[in-house]
Amino acid sequence: MSDTKSVVITDSIAGKSAELPILRGTMGAACVDIGKLPKETGYFTYDQGFVATASCRSAITYIDGDEGVLLYRGYPIQQLAKGSSFLEVAYLLMNGELPDAQQFAGFEHEVTHHTMMHEAFKNFLGGFRHDAHPMAMLCGMVGSLAAFYHEGLDMEDPEQRRMAAVRLIAKVPTIAAACYRYSIGWPVRYPRNNLEFVTRFLHMMFEVPSGPLNLPPVAAKALDLLFILHADHEQNASTSTVRLVGSTGANPYAAVAAGIAALWGPAHGGANEAVLKMLGEIGTPDQVGKAVEKAKDKNSGFRLMGFGHRVYKNYDPRASIIREMTHKVLTDLGVNDPLLEVAMRLEEAALKDDYFVSRKLYPNVDFYSGLIYKALGLPTEMFTVMFAIARTAGWVSHWLEQQADPEAKIGRPRQIYTGATPRDYVPISAR
Ligand code: ACO
């Protein structure tokens, strides 16, 4: 890396220039600080989709998309996936360091004792149509948390901010499970304090009042792994949405509800649902070739869901871990899902095809995750909800970091105006 300290931008025709400082983090590409460009030259910058723009400084997650590296607070995702748990990762993301045994016990106790939903939530739930998409319900219900916890919304108080973050990590799984049970007409199940985070969630989802739930050990293990892998991913669309809302001083429940809405899109977290639909439509391994051809045809409007990533131009490290777990889950549960074969053939065909190779399109985190969710008995509509439960840990960590950042400003991009130039209003009678 060069040690250039600044770059000079010159408009030789207008005779204006600006010297712009170069900013560096501890790792990764350096950035040109363009903050004073408009004042010194009258120019703004244009970066549709933020492909070249850093929106903040952050010490939470690091990605090297070319090398396929993902670190949470410096720890490689592979090591966390192997040795940690989702709740420990949530603590790490929020606090910057791994907890010792006492700190972890304190955090677990706190999360466990904030899992209940206010009873009035059940009335709120009852207002939805029985066939409402669970992401729509989750988005509305998480946003409404501010109406229940408005006494703890002094955002100048770090302790109230921390408590809001803990509440979100604790309550989103309860709300998510309640949405699912409402959609299938089952009574809402209260969270059980004697269970750990992921197992408690599985009980809230699947336990029936009439009998005990016998969970195969691989179910909690696989879900915990998926939650770890989905917990954070630096400034992705939903996290950037949370930060944009957070930058206005809005409360974290509103910010996370906005994050959930952003996550829902098929180009982002909704891809896991879209992958399963796509695999189902492809149907059998012999149809894979046709699907690959269709994805290459720009006029078809069809893309291989679960393929490609804005940052990874190499195998998404999370995808390799999930791929391995998919085989284990299906084997342990004795599930013979023909869609796994379709997925593997599709991956193989795409990775050999020059279209995908030249554009560096690899399977992303969502390519295999849906097969695990399906094997665990989750309906397709719940897949993105699972992602939201995990990503809540990342969203609240970014929100906390932003609220404490002395450099943070309200997010307010500019535009290239392409509309009409000034013209006179004409009364309707004269038009
Ligand atoms: N199938 C076929 N072609 C693709 C795909 C795909 N999945 N993804 C990208 N391409 C092609 C584009 O058509 C484009 O081709 P061109 O250069 O000939 O025009 C090129 O690859 C670059 O694609 P962009 O859309 O410019 O890449 P961008 O970084 O904007 O998009 C995205 C990334 C949205 C993830 C894209 O790859 C995509 O739509 N993938 C499918 C949806 C998906 O899996 N999303 C989940 C992402 S991971 C997550 O959010 C958790």
Tab-separated table of C-alpha atoms and ligand atoms in Angstrom:
chain	number	residue	atom	x	y	z
A	1	MET	CA	0.000	0.000	0.000
A	2	SER	CA	1.415	3.434	-0.933
A	3	ASP	CA	1.702	6.065	1.793
A	4	THR	CA	0.100	8.822	-0.290
A	5	LYS	CA	-1.422	11.350	2.115
A	6	SER	CA	-3.730	13.200	-0.274
A	7	VAL	CA	-4.864	13.430	-3.886
A	8	VAL	CA	-5.494	16.601	-5.851
A	9	ILE	CA	-8.550	16.898	-8.065
A	10	THR	CA	-8.268	19.582	-10.708
A	11	ASP	CA	-10.753	21.095	-13.124
A	12	SER	CA	-8.225	22.722	-15.424
A	13	ILE	CA	-10.898	24.508	-17.491
A	14	ALA	CA	-12.537	26.240	-14.535
A	15	GLY	CA	-9.142	26.595	-12.835
A	16	LYS	CA	-10.334	24.999	-9.590
A	17	SER	CA	-8.726	22.265	-7.547
A	18	ALA	CA	-9.081	20.570	-4.201
A	19	GLU	CA	-6.549	18.626	-2.187
A	20	LEU	CA	-8.389	15.703	-0.656
A	21	PRO	CA	-6.940	13.718	2.252
A	22	ILE	CA	-6.528	9.952	2.051
A	23	LEU	CA	-7.968	8.076	5.028
A	24	ARG	CA	-6.764	4.641	6.088
A	25	GLY	CA	-8.177	2.051	8.430
A	26	THR	CA	-6.256	-0.768	10.082
A	27	MET	CA	-6.823	-2.967	6.990
A	28	GLY	CA	-8.413	-2.669	3.566
A	29	ALA	CA	-8.517	-0.077	0.811
A	30	ALA	CA	-7.694	3.546	1.563
A	31	CYS	CA	-10.416	6.143	0.960
A	32	VAL	CA	-10.366	9.631	-0.490
A	33	ASP	CA	-12.166	11.984	1.897
A	34	ILE	CA	-14.320	14.013	-0.490
A	35	GLY	CA	-16.078	16.032	2.244
A	36	LYS	CA	-14.678	19.389	1.155
A	37	LEU	CA	-14.992	18.772	-2.601
A	38	PRO	CA	-18.319	20.666	-3.087
A	39	LYS	CA	-17.094	23.684	-1.134
A	40	GLU	CA	-13.791	23.926	-2.989
A	41	THR	CA	-14.882	22.957	-6.519
A	42	GLY	CA	-18.698	23.087	-6.661
A	43	TYR	CA	-18.753	19.399	-7.655
A	44	PHE	CA	-20.512	16.507	-5.953
A	45	THR	CA	-19.624	12.874	-6.605
A	46	TYR	CA	-21.926	10.334	-8.265
A	47	ASP	CA	-21.813	6.725	-7.073
A	48	GLN	CA	-24.996	4.852	-7.890
A	49	GLY	CA	-25.362	1.906	-5.494
A	50	PHE	CA	-22.394	3.090	-3.379
A	51	VAL	CA	-19.969	0.847	-5.255
A	52	ALA	CA	-17.019	3.108	-4.390
A	53	THR	CA	-18.144	4.851	-1.232
A	54	ALA	CA	-17.412	4.241	2.444
A	55	SER	CA	-20.211	5.720	4.528
A	56	CYS	CA	-18.601	5.540	7.975
A	57	ARG	CA	-15.661	4.305	10.005
A	58	SER	CA	-16.436	0.998	11.662
A	59	ALA	CA	-14.472	-1.429	13.827
A	60	ILE	CA	-17.013	-4.269	13.701
A	61	THR	CA	-16.616	-6.394	10.576
A	62	TYR	CA	-13.939	-6.665	7.907
A	63	ILE	CA	-14.407	-8.213	4.466
A	64	ASP	CA	-11.794	-8.799	1.791
A	65	GLY	CA	-14.004	-9.708	-1.148
A	66	ASP	CA	-11.143	-10.729	-3.448
A	67	GLU	CA	-9.631	-13.124	-0.952
A	68	GLY	CA	-12.946	-14.329	0.492
A	69	VAL	CA	-12.065	-13.148	4.025
A	70	LEU	CA	-14.647	-12.277	6.685
A	71	LEU	CA	-13.663	-11.183	10.210
A	72	TYR	CA	-15.940	-10.187	13.096
A	73	ARG	CA	-13.945	-7.876	15.391
A	74	GLY	CA	-10.801	-9.432	13.900
A	75	TYR	CA	-11.811	-13.069	14.418
A	76	PRO	CA	-12.040	-15.211	11.232
A	77	ILE	CA	-15.571	-16.397	10.546
A	78	GLN	CA	-14.341	-19.998	10.216
A	79	GLN	CA	-13.011	-19.971	13.806
A	80	LEU	CA	-16.182	-18.430	15.194
A	81	ALA	CA	-18.316	-20.900	13.235
A	82	LYS	CA	-16.329	-23.775	14.712
A	83	GLY	CA	-15.935	-22.703	18.311
A	84	SER	CA	-18.394	-19.973	19.242
A	85	SER	CA	-22.147	-19.617	19.669
A	86	PHE	CA	-24.541	-17.032	18.248
A	87	LEU	CA	-25.043	-15.336	21.601
A	88	GLU	CA	-21.303	-15.095	22.205
A	89	VAL	CA	-20.904	-13.639	18.699
A	90	ALA	CA	-23.665	-11.119	19.451
A	91	TYR	CA	-21.747	-10.054	22.578
A	92	LEU	CA	-18.534	-9.813	20.550
A	93	LEU	CA	-20.157	-7.681	17.846
A	94	MET	CA	-21.761	-5.356	20.384
A	95	ASN	CA	-18.819	-5.003	22.751
A	96	GLY	CA	-15.735	-5.503	20.610
A	97	GLU	CA	-14.178	-8.300	22.717
A	98	LEU	CA	-15.065	-11.908	23.475
A	99	PRO	CA	-16.675	-12.195	26.913
A	100	ASP	CA	-15.075	-14.059	29.807
A	101	ALA	CA	-17.277	-16.678	31.523
A	102	GLN	CA	-18.780	-14.158	33.957
A	103	GLN	CA	-19.483	-11.550	31.295
A	104	PHE	CA	-21.103	-14.170	29.090
A	105	ALA	CA	-23.275	-15.483	31.931
A	106	GLY	CA	-24.386	-11.892	32.649
A	107	PHE	CA	-25.221	-11.231	28.997
A	108	GLU	CA	-27.057	-14.544	28.591
A	109	HIS	CA	-29.071	-13.826	31.749
A	110	GLU	CA	-29.960	-10.364	30.494
A	111	VAL	CA	-31.032	-11.567	27.020
A	112	THR	CA	-32.978	-14.493	28.530
A	113	HIS	CA	-34.879	-12.135	30.827
A	114	HIS	CA	-35.908	-9.790	28.038
A	115	THR	CA	-37.407	-12.358	25.684
A	116	MET	CA	-41.054	-11.862	26.692
A	117	MET	CA	-43.427	-9.918	24.466
A	118	HIS	CA	-45.904	-7.504	25.987
A	119	GLU	CA	-49.305	-9.271	26.079
A	120	ALA	CA	-50.800	-6.468	23.985
A	121	PHE	CA	-48.631	-7.731	21.148
A	122	LYS	CA	-51.000	-10.657	20.787
A	123	ASN	CA	-53.842	-8.255	19.951
A	124	PHE	CA	-51.587	-6.553	17.459
A	125	LEU	CA	-50.757	-9.930	15.901
A	126	GLY	CA	-54.464	-10.744	15.680
A	127	GLY	CA	-54.936	-7.737	13.392
A	128	PHE	CA	-52.973	-9.359	10.590
A	129	ARG	CA	-54.563	-11.547	7.954
A	130	HIS	CA	-53.759	-15.183	8.700
A	131	ASP	CA	-51.828	-15.452	5.412
A	132	ALA	CA	-49.729	-12.297	5.903
A	133	HIS	CA	-46.060	-12.727	4.982
A	134	PRO	CA	-44.082	-13.116	8.244
A	135	MET	CA	-41.580	-10.464	7.108
A	136	ALA	CA	-44.457	-7.967	6.869
A	137	MET	CA	-45.581	-8.897	10.369
A	138	LEU	CA	-42.043	-8.825	11.774
A	139	CYS	CA	-41.359	-5.420	10.270
A	140	GLY	CA	-44.537	-3.908	11.747
A	141	MET	CA	-44.188	-5.550	15.127
A	142	VAL	CA	-40.524	-4.660	15.649
A	143	GLY	CA	-41.266	-1.036	14.684
A	144	SER	CA	-44.035	-0.996	17.273
A	145	LEU	CA	-41.628	-1.926	20.099
A	146	ALA	CA	-40.943	1.800	20.504
A	147	ALA	CA	-44.571	2.182	21.568
A	148	PHE	CA	-44.012	-0.345	24.378
A	149	TYR	CA	-40.578	0.807	25.582
A	150	HIS	CA	-40.831	4.560	25.104
A	151	GLU	CA	-39.682	5.192	28.666
A	152	GLY	CA	-36.232	3.796	27.773
A	153	LEU	CA	-35.631	5.925	24.709
A	154	ASP	CA	-33.238	8.591	25.940
A	155	MET	CA	-30.696	8.020	23.208
A	156	GLU	CA	-28.171	10.294	24.941
A	157	ASP	CA	-27.880	7.693	27.709
A	158	PRO	CA	-25.433	4.879	26.780
A	159	GLU	CA	-27.092	2.467	29.220
A	160	GLN	CA	-30.537	3.014	27.683
A	161	ARG	CA	-29.006	2.493	24.249
A	162	ARG	CA	-27.382	-0.752	25.383
A	163	MET	CA	-30.630	-1.969	26.930
A	164	ALA	CA	-32.535	-1.231	23.716
A	165	ALA	CA	-29.967	-3.330	21.825
A	166	VAL	CA	-30.330	-6.217	24.297
A	167	ARG	CA	-34.140	-6.015	24.062
A	168	LEU	CA	-33.989	-6.279	20.293
A	169	ILE	CA	-31.665	-9.320	20.331
A	170	ALA	CA	-33.932	-10.943	22.943
A	171	LYS	CA	-37.374	-10.108	21.546
A	172	VAL	CA	-36.970	-10.469	17.772
A	173	PRO	CA	-36.904	-14.325	17.999
A	174	THR	CA	-40.023	-14.297	20.212
A	175	ILE	CA	-41.862	-12.022	17.786
A	176	ALA	CA	-40.659	-14.053	14.795
A	177	ALA	CA	-41.906	-17.330	16.307
A	178	ALA	CA	-45.227	-15.693	17.231
A	179	CYS	CA	-45.677	-14.517	13.619
A	180	TYR	CA	-45.064	-18.057	12.377
A	181	ARG	CA	-47.474	-19.651	14.828
A	182	TYR	CA	-50.136	-17.086	14.073
A	183	SER	CA	-49.807	-17.854	10.360
A	184	ILE	CA	-50.467	-21.565	10.964
A	185	GLY	CA	-53.135	-21.019	13.614
A	186	TRP	CA	-51.138	-22.315	16.595
A	187	PRO	CA	-51.205	-20.664	20.034
A	188	VAL	CA	-48.234	-18.420	20.754
A	189	ARG	CA	-45.623	-20.201	22.896
A	190	TYR	CA	-43.887	-18.245	25.660
A	191	PRO	CA	-40.064	-18.254	25.801
A	192	ARG	CA	-38.615	-20.765	28.262
A	193	ASN	CA	-35.816	-19.413	30.436
A	194	ASN	CA	-34.242	-22.808	31.061
A	195	LEU	CA	-33.232	-23.152	27.417
A	196	GLU	CA	-30.375	-21.477	25.588
A	197	PHE	CA	-31.041	-18.931	22.834
A	198	VAL	CA	-31.380	-21.114	19.718
A	199	THR	CA	-33.098	-24.069	21.413
A	200	ARG	CA	-35.520	-21.656	23.076
A	201	PHE	CA	-36.360	-20.238	19.676
A	202	LEU	CA	-36.914	-23.714	18.191
A	203	HIS	CA	-39.279	-24.517	21.072
A	204	MET	CA	-41.201	-21.298	20.516
A	205	MET	CA	-41.538	-22.295	16.879
A	206	PHE	CA	-42.375	-25.968	17.063
A	207	GLU	CA	-43.481	-27.022	20.548
A	208	VAL	CA	-47.165	-27.889	20.813
A	209	PRO	CA	-49.132	-27.587	24.070
A	210	SER	CA	-50.079	-31.261	23.932
A	211	GLY	CA	-46.629	-32.796	24.127
A	212	PRO	CA	-42.865	-32.375	24.448
A	213	LEU	CA	-40.676	-31.421	21.520
A	214	ASN	CA	-37.878	-33.838	20.720
A	215	LEU	CA	-35.306	-31.845	18.855
A	216	PRO	CA	-32.550	-33.696	17.038
A	217	PRO	CA	-29.193	-32.233	18.270
A	218	VAL	CA	-28.221	-31.210	14.741
A	219	ALA	CA	-31.193	-28.796	14.552
A	220	ALA	CA	-29.927	-26.376	17.216
A	221	LYS	CA	-26.337	-26.805	16.027
A	222	ALA	CA	-27.202	-25.956	12.423
A	223	LEU	CA	-29.392	-22.993	13.333
A	224	ASP	CA	-26.764	-21.618	15.707
A	225	LEU	CA	-24.213	-21.872	12.894
A	226	LEU	CA	-26.512	-20.110	10.427
A	227	PHE	CA	-27.152	-17.356	12.971
A	228	ILE	CA	-23.378	-16.872	13.489
A	229	LEU	CA	-22.767	-16.670	9.750
A	230	HIS	CA	-25.607	-14.189	9.197
A	231	ALA	CA	-24.916	-12.033	12.261
A	232	ASP	CA	-23.104	-9.198	10.491
A	233	HIS	CA	-21.664	-8.201	7.141
A	234	GLU	CA	-20.433	-4.600	7.451
A	235	GLN	CA	-22.282	-1.902	5.476
A	236	ASN	CA	-24.719	-4.077	3.467
A	237	ALA	CA	-28.060	-2.630	2.329
A	238	SER	CA	-30.022	-3.381	5.507
A	239	THR	CA	-27.249	-2.287	7.882
A	240	SER	CA	-26.788	0.907	5.900
A	241	THR	CA	-30.553	1.418	6.175
A	242	VAL	CA	-30.373	0.980	9.955
A	243	ARG	CA	-27.529	3.508	10.074
A	244	LEU	CA	-29.371	5.972	7.832
A	245	VAL	CA	-32.448	5.849	10.038
A	246	GLY	CA	-30.234	5.926	13.147
A	247	SER	CA	-28.437	9.003	11.813
A	248	THR	CA	-31.645	11.008	12.176
A	249	GLY	CA	-31.834	10.251	15.903
A	250	ALA	CA	-34.842	7.953	15.415
A	251	ASN	CA	-35.145	5.174	17.993
A	252	PRO	CA	-33.441	1.788	17.391
A	253	TYR	CA	-36.739	-0.114	17.038
A	254	ALA	CA	-37.669	2.106	14.084
A	255	ALA	CA	-34.151	1.738	12.673
A	256	VAL	CA	-34.187	-2.079	12.957
A	257	ALA	CA	-37.710	-2.255	11.473
A	258	ALA	CA	-36.340	-0.319	8.483
A	259	GLY	CA	-33.427	-2.777	8.327
A	260	ILE	CA	-35.904	-5.668	8.246
A	261	ALA	CA	-37.730	-4.001	5.341
A	262	ALA	CA	-34.469	-3.599	3.414
A	263	LEU	CA	-33.466	-7.178	4.126
A	264	TRP	CA	-36.714	-8.469	2.641
A	265	GLY	CA	-35.732	-7.677	-0.960
A	266	PRO	CA	-34.680	-10.609	-3.188
A	267	ALA	CA	-31.393	-8.879	-4.045
A	268	HIS	CA	-30.527	-9.015	-0.311
A	269	GLY	CA	-31.871	-11.321	2.439
A	270	GLY	CA	-34.914	-12.353	0.429
A	271	ALA	CA	-32.531	-14.332	-1.782
A	272	ASN	CA	-32.700	-17.393	0.505
A	273	GLU	CA	-36.438	-17.669	-0.148
A	274	ALA	CA	-35.879	-16.956	-3.850
A	275	VAL	CA	-33.199	-19.699	-4.081
A	276	LEU	CA	-35.587	-22.383	-2.876
A	277	LYS	CA	-38.289	-21.198	-5.262
A	278	MET	CA	-35.757	-21.233	-8.096
A	279	LEU	CA	-34.478	-24.733	-7.229
A	280	GLY	CA	-38.079	-25.957	-7.092
A	281	GLU	CA	-38.798	-24.434	-10.484
A	282	ILE	CA	-35.664	-26.008	-11.996
A	283	GLY	CA	-36.998	-29.221	-10.489
A	284	THR	CA	-34.522	-31.862	-11.622
A	285	PRO	CA	-30.757	-31.959	-12.243
A	286	ASP	CA	-31.261	-32.469	-16.002
A	287	GLN	CA	-32.871	-28.987	-16.203
A	288	VAL	CA	-29.825	-27.224	-14.722
A	289	GLY	CA	-28.212	-26.505	-18.110
A	290	LYS	CA	-31.330	-24.659	-19.285
A	291	ALA	CA	-31.409	-22.556	-16.087
A	292	VAL	CA	-27.759	-21.577	-16.533
A	293	GLU	CA	-28.426	-20.526	-20.138
A	294	LYS	CA	-31.463	-18.518	-19.052
A	295	ALA	CA	-29.450	-16.735	-16.324
A	296	LYS	CA	-26.889	-15.718	-18.958
A	297	ASP	CA	-29.571	-14.255	-21.211
A	298	LYS	CA	-30.001	-10.624	-20.116
A	299	ASN	CA	-33.430	-10.475	-21.781
A	300	SER	CA	-34.805	-13.304	-19.654
A	301	GLY	CA	-34.878	-11.165	-16.493
A	302	PHE	CA	-33.726	-14.292	-14.626
A	303	ARG	CA	-30.664	-14.430	-12.389
A	304	LEU	CA	-29.257	-17.361	-10.496
A	305	MET	CA	-30.479	-16.555	-7.010
A	306	GLY	CA	-27.860	-17.155	-4.326
A	307	PHE	CA	-25.126	-16.329	-6.824
A	308	GLY	CA	-22.997	-13.208	-6.982
A	309	HIS	CA	-22.188	-10.599	-4.379
A	310	ARG	CA	-21.348	-6.918	-4.410
A	311	VAL	CA	-18.224	-7.440	-2.323
A	312	TYR	CA	-17.154	-11.076	-2.754
A	313	LYS	CA	-15.427	-11.695	-6.041
A	314	ASN	CA	-14.393	-15.095	-4.728
A	315	TYR	CA	-16.215	-17.897	-2.924
A	316	ASP	CA	-18.270	-16.395	-0.078
A	317	PRO	CA	-16.539	-17.979	2.966
A	318	ARG	CA	-19.953	-18.415	4.620
A	319	ALA	CA	-21.224	-20.436	1.653
A	320	SER	CA	-18.510	-23.111	2.030
A	321	ILE	CA	-19.309	-23.521	5.733
A	322	ILE	CA	-23.047	-23.760	5.054
A	323	ARG	CA	-22.539	-26.189	2.182
A	324	GLU	CA	-20.781	-28.599	4.565
A	325	MET	CA	-23.505	-28.197	7.205
A	326	THR	CA	-26.238	-28.826	4.604
A	327	HIS	CA	-24.860	-32.305	3.973
A	328	LYS	CA	-24.615	-33.015	7.711
A	329	VAL	CA	-28.165	-31.822	8.445
A	330	LEU	CA	-29.686	-33.823	5.625
A	331	THR	CA	-27.726	-36.945	6.594
A	332	ASP	CA	-28.440	-36.663	10.350
A	333	LEU	CA	-32.124	-36.001	9.781
A	334	GLY	CA	-32.345	-38.722	7.128
A	335	VAL	CA	-33.817	-36.210	4.677
A	336	ASN	CA	-33.457	-37.005	1.013
A	337	ASP	CA	-34.099	-33.658	-0.637
A	338	PRO	CA	-33.800	-33.856	-4.428
A	339	LEU	CA	-33.245	-30.088	-4.483
A	340	LEU	CA	-29.797	-30.597	-2.905
A	341	GLU	CA	-28.742	-32.485	-6.002
A	342	VAL	CA	-30.163	-29.679	-8.177
A	343	ALA	CA	-28.240	-27.082	-6.107
A	344	MET	CA	-24.961	-28.993	-6.352
A	345	ARG	CA	-25.312	-29.485	-10.111
A	346	LEU	CA	-26.183	-25.827	-10.534
A	347	GLU	CA	-23.145	-24.710	-8.564
A	348	GLU	CA	-20.908	-27.076	-10.537
A	349	ALA	CA	-22.307	-25.917	-13.901
A	350	ALA	CA	-22.063	-22.207	-13.066
A	351	LEU	CA	-18.528	-22.466	-11.712
A	352	LYS	CA	-17.415	-24.036	-15.008
A	353	ASP	CA	-19.209	-21.513	-17.174
A	354	ASP	CA	-17.225	-18.616	-18.584
A	355	TYR	CA	-20.113	-16.149	-17.990
A	356	PHE	CA	-19.996	-16.751	-14.229
A	357	VAL	CA	-16.219	-17.248	-14.043
A	358	SER	CA	-15.406	-14.018	-15.896
A	359	ARG	CA	-17.834	-11.999	-13.736
A	360	LYS	CA	-16.522	-13.689	-10.576
A	361	LEU	CA	-19.990	-14.892	-9.599
A	362	TYR	CA	-19.812	-17.495	-6.832
A	363	PRO	CA	-22.441	-18.989	-4.509
A	364	ASN	CA	-23.225	-16.586	-1.691
A	365	VAL	CA	-24.424	-17.186	1.883
A	366	ASP	CA	-27.991	-17.757	0.720
A	367	PHE	CA	-27.355	-20.468	-1.845
A	368	TYR	CA	-27.481	-23.393	0.603
A	369	SER	CA	-29.060	-21.909	3.736
A	370	GLY	CA	-32.631	-22.491	2.494
A	371	LEU	CA	-32.007	-26.229	2.148
A	372	ILE	CA	-31.106	-26.384	5.840
A	373	TYR	CA	-34.137	-24.323	6.872
A	374	LYS	CA	-36.351	-26.563	4.769
A	375	ALA	CA	-34.894	-29.719	6.347
A	376	LEU	CA	-35.556	-28.214	9.799
A	377	GLY	CA	-39.230	-27.863	8.869
A	378	LEU	CA	-39.322	-24.122	8.327
A	379	PRO	CA	-41.635	-22.858	5.603
A	380	THR	CA	-40.021	-20.847	2.806
A	381	GLU	CA	-41.672	-17.583	3.952
A	382	MET	CA	-39.761	-17.831	7.238
A	383	PHE	CA	-36.283	-18.037	5.668
A	384	THR	CA	-35.676	-14.295	5.538
A	385	VAL	CA	-37.111	-13.991	9.043
A	386	MET	CA	-34.333	-16.363	10.208
A	387	PHE	CA	-31.805	-14.061	8.573
A	388	ALA	CA	-33.384	-11.065	10.363
A	389	ILE	CA	-33.111	-12.739	13.783
A	390	ALA	CA	-29.378	-13.249	13.257
A	391	ARG	CA	-28.714	-9.882	11.614
A	392	THR	CA	-30.371	-8.064	14.511
A	393	ALA	CA	-27.073	-8.612	16.384
A	394	GLY	CA	-25.193	-6.805	13.604
A	395	TRP	CA	-27.783	-4.059	13.197
A	396	VAL	CA	-27.802	-3.128	16.871
A	397	SER	CA	-23.993	-3.233	17.044
A	398	HIS	CA	-23.749	-0.808	14.123
A	399	TRP	CA	-26.424	1.390	15.622
A	400	LEU	CA	-24.567	1.474	18.967
A	401	GLU	CA	-21.286	2.263	17.216
A	402	GLN	CA	-22.915	5.041	15.222
A	403	GLN	CA	-24.608	6.619	18.249
A	404	ALA	CA	-21.226	6.856	20.003
A	405	ASP	CA	-19.351	8.124	16.930
A	406	PRO	CA	-18.364	11.791	17.376
A	407	GLU	CA	-18.014	12.144	13.572
A	408	ALA	CA	-21.523	10.789	12.807
A	409	LYS	CA	-23.826	13.090	10.849
A	410	ILE	CA	-27.317	12.748	9.469
A	411	GLY	CA	-27.110	10.738	6.202
A	412	ARG	CA	-28.187	13.039	3.412
A	413	PRO	CA	-27.009	12.138	-0.106
A	414	ARG	CA	-27.307	14.522	-3.051
A	415	GLN	CA	-28.474	13.799	-6.605
A	416	ILE	CA	-27.968	14.586	-10.247
A	417	TYR	CA	-31.174	16.397	-11.073
A	418	THR	CA	-32.625	15.271	-14.414
A	419	GLY	CA	-36.058	16.938	-14.250
A	420	ALA	CA	-37.567	19.985	-15.914
A	421	THR	CA	-35.776	23.333	-15.802
A	422	PRO	CA	-37.784	26.291	-14.356
A	423	ARG	CA	-41.090	26.921	-16.136
A	424	ASP	CA	-44.266	28.888	-15.413
A	425	TYR	CA	-47.350	27.395	-13.839
A	426	VAL	CA	-50.302	27.266	-16.262
A	427	PRO	CA	-53.843	27.252	-14.770
A	428	ILE	CA	-55.799	24.054	-15.530
A	429	SER	CA	-58.290	25.979	-17.703
A	430	ALA	CA	-55.452	27.029	-19.985
A	431	ARG	CA	-53.707	23.634	-20.325
B	1	ACO	N1	-27.068	-14.412	-12.177
B	1	ACO	C1	-26.701	-14.026	-13.438
B	1	ACO	N2	-25.953	-12.927	-13.709
B	1	ACO	C2	-25.561	-12.186	-12.633
B	1	ACO	C3	-25.908	-12.525	-11.316
B	1	ACO	C4	-26.680	-13.700	-11.084
B	1	ACO	N3	-27.032	-14.050	-9.848
B	1	ACO	N4	-25.397	-11.609	-10.451
B	1	ACO	C5	-24.750	-10.715	-11.216
B	1	ACO	N5	-24.841	-11.058	-12.543
B	1	ACO	C6	-24.190	-10.379	-13.687
B	1	ACO	C7	-24.912	-9.079	-14.025
B	1	ACO	O1	-25.909	-9.279	-15.010
B	1	ACO	C8	-23.760	-8.233	-14.527
B	1	ACO	O2	-23.428	-8.663	-15.835
B	1	ACO	P1	-22.840	-7.588	-16.909
B	1	ACO	O3	-21.542	-7.117	-16.341
B	1	ACO	O4	-22.705	-8.364	-18.165
B	1	ACO	O5	-23.874	-6.496	-16.997
B	1	ACO	C9	-22.585	-8.641	-13.630
B	1	ACO	O6	-22.887	-10.007	-13.237
B	1	ACO	C10	-22.428	-7.768	-12.388
B	1	ACO	O7	-23.692	-7.734	-11.709
B	1	ACO	P2	-24.253	-6.493	-10.912
B	1	ACO	O8	-25.723	-6.613	-10.808
B	1	ACO	O9	-23.689	-5.227	-11.491
B	1	ACO	O10	-23.576	-6.720	-9.508
B	1	ACO	P3	-24.006	-6.061	-8.147
B	1	ACO	O11	-22.795	-6.029	-7.297
B	1	ACO	O12	-24.724	-4.760	-8.379
B	1	ACO	O13	-25.094	-7.087	-7.566
B	1	ACO	C11	-26.104	-8.881	-6.432
B	1	ACO	C12	-24.842	-8.017	-6.580
B	1	ACO	C13	-27.327	-7.986	-6.206
B	1	ACO	C14	-25.940	-9.767	-5.201
B	1	ACO	C15	-26.280	-9.741	-7.708
B	1	ACO	O14	-25.170	-10.594	-7.880
B	1	ACO	C16	-27.589	-10.557	-7.677
B	1	ACO	O15	-28.641	-10.046	-8.067
B	1	ACO	N6	-27.525	-11.853	-7.204
B	1	ACO	C17	-28.720	-12.663	-7.078
B	1	ACO	C18	-29.455	-12.296	-5.804
B	1	ACO	C19	-28.742	-12.766	-4.555
B	1	ACO	O16	-28.300	-13.898	-4.447
B	1	ACO	N7	-28.663	-11.865	-3.565
B	1	ACO	C20	-28.081	-12.161	-2.253
B	1	ACO	C21	-26.817	-11.396	-2.050
B	1	ACO	S1	-26.045	-11.885	-0.552
B	1	ACO	C22	-26.965	-11.123	0.639
B	1	ACO	O17	-27.509	-10.058	0.499
B	1	ACO	C23	-27.114	-11.828	1.865
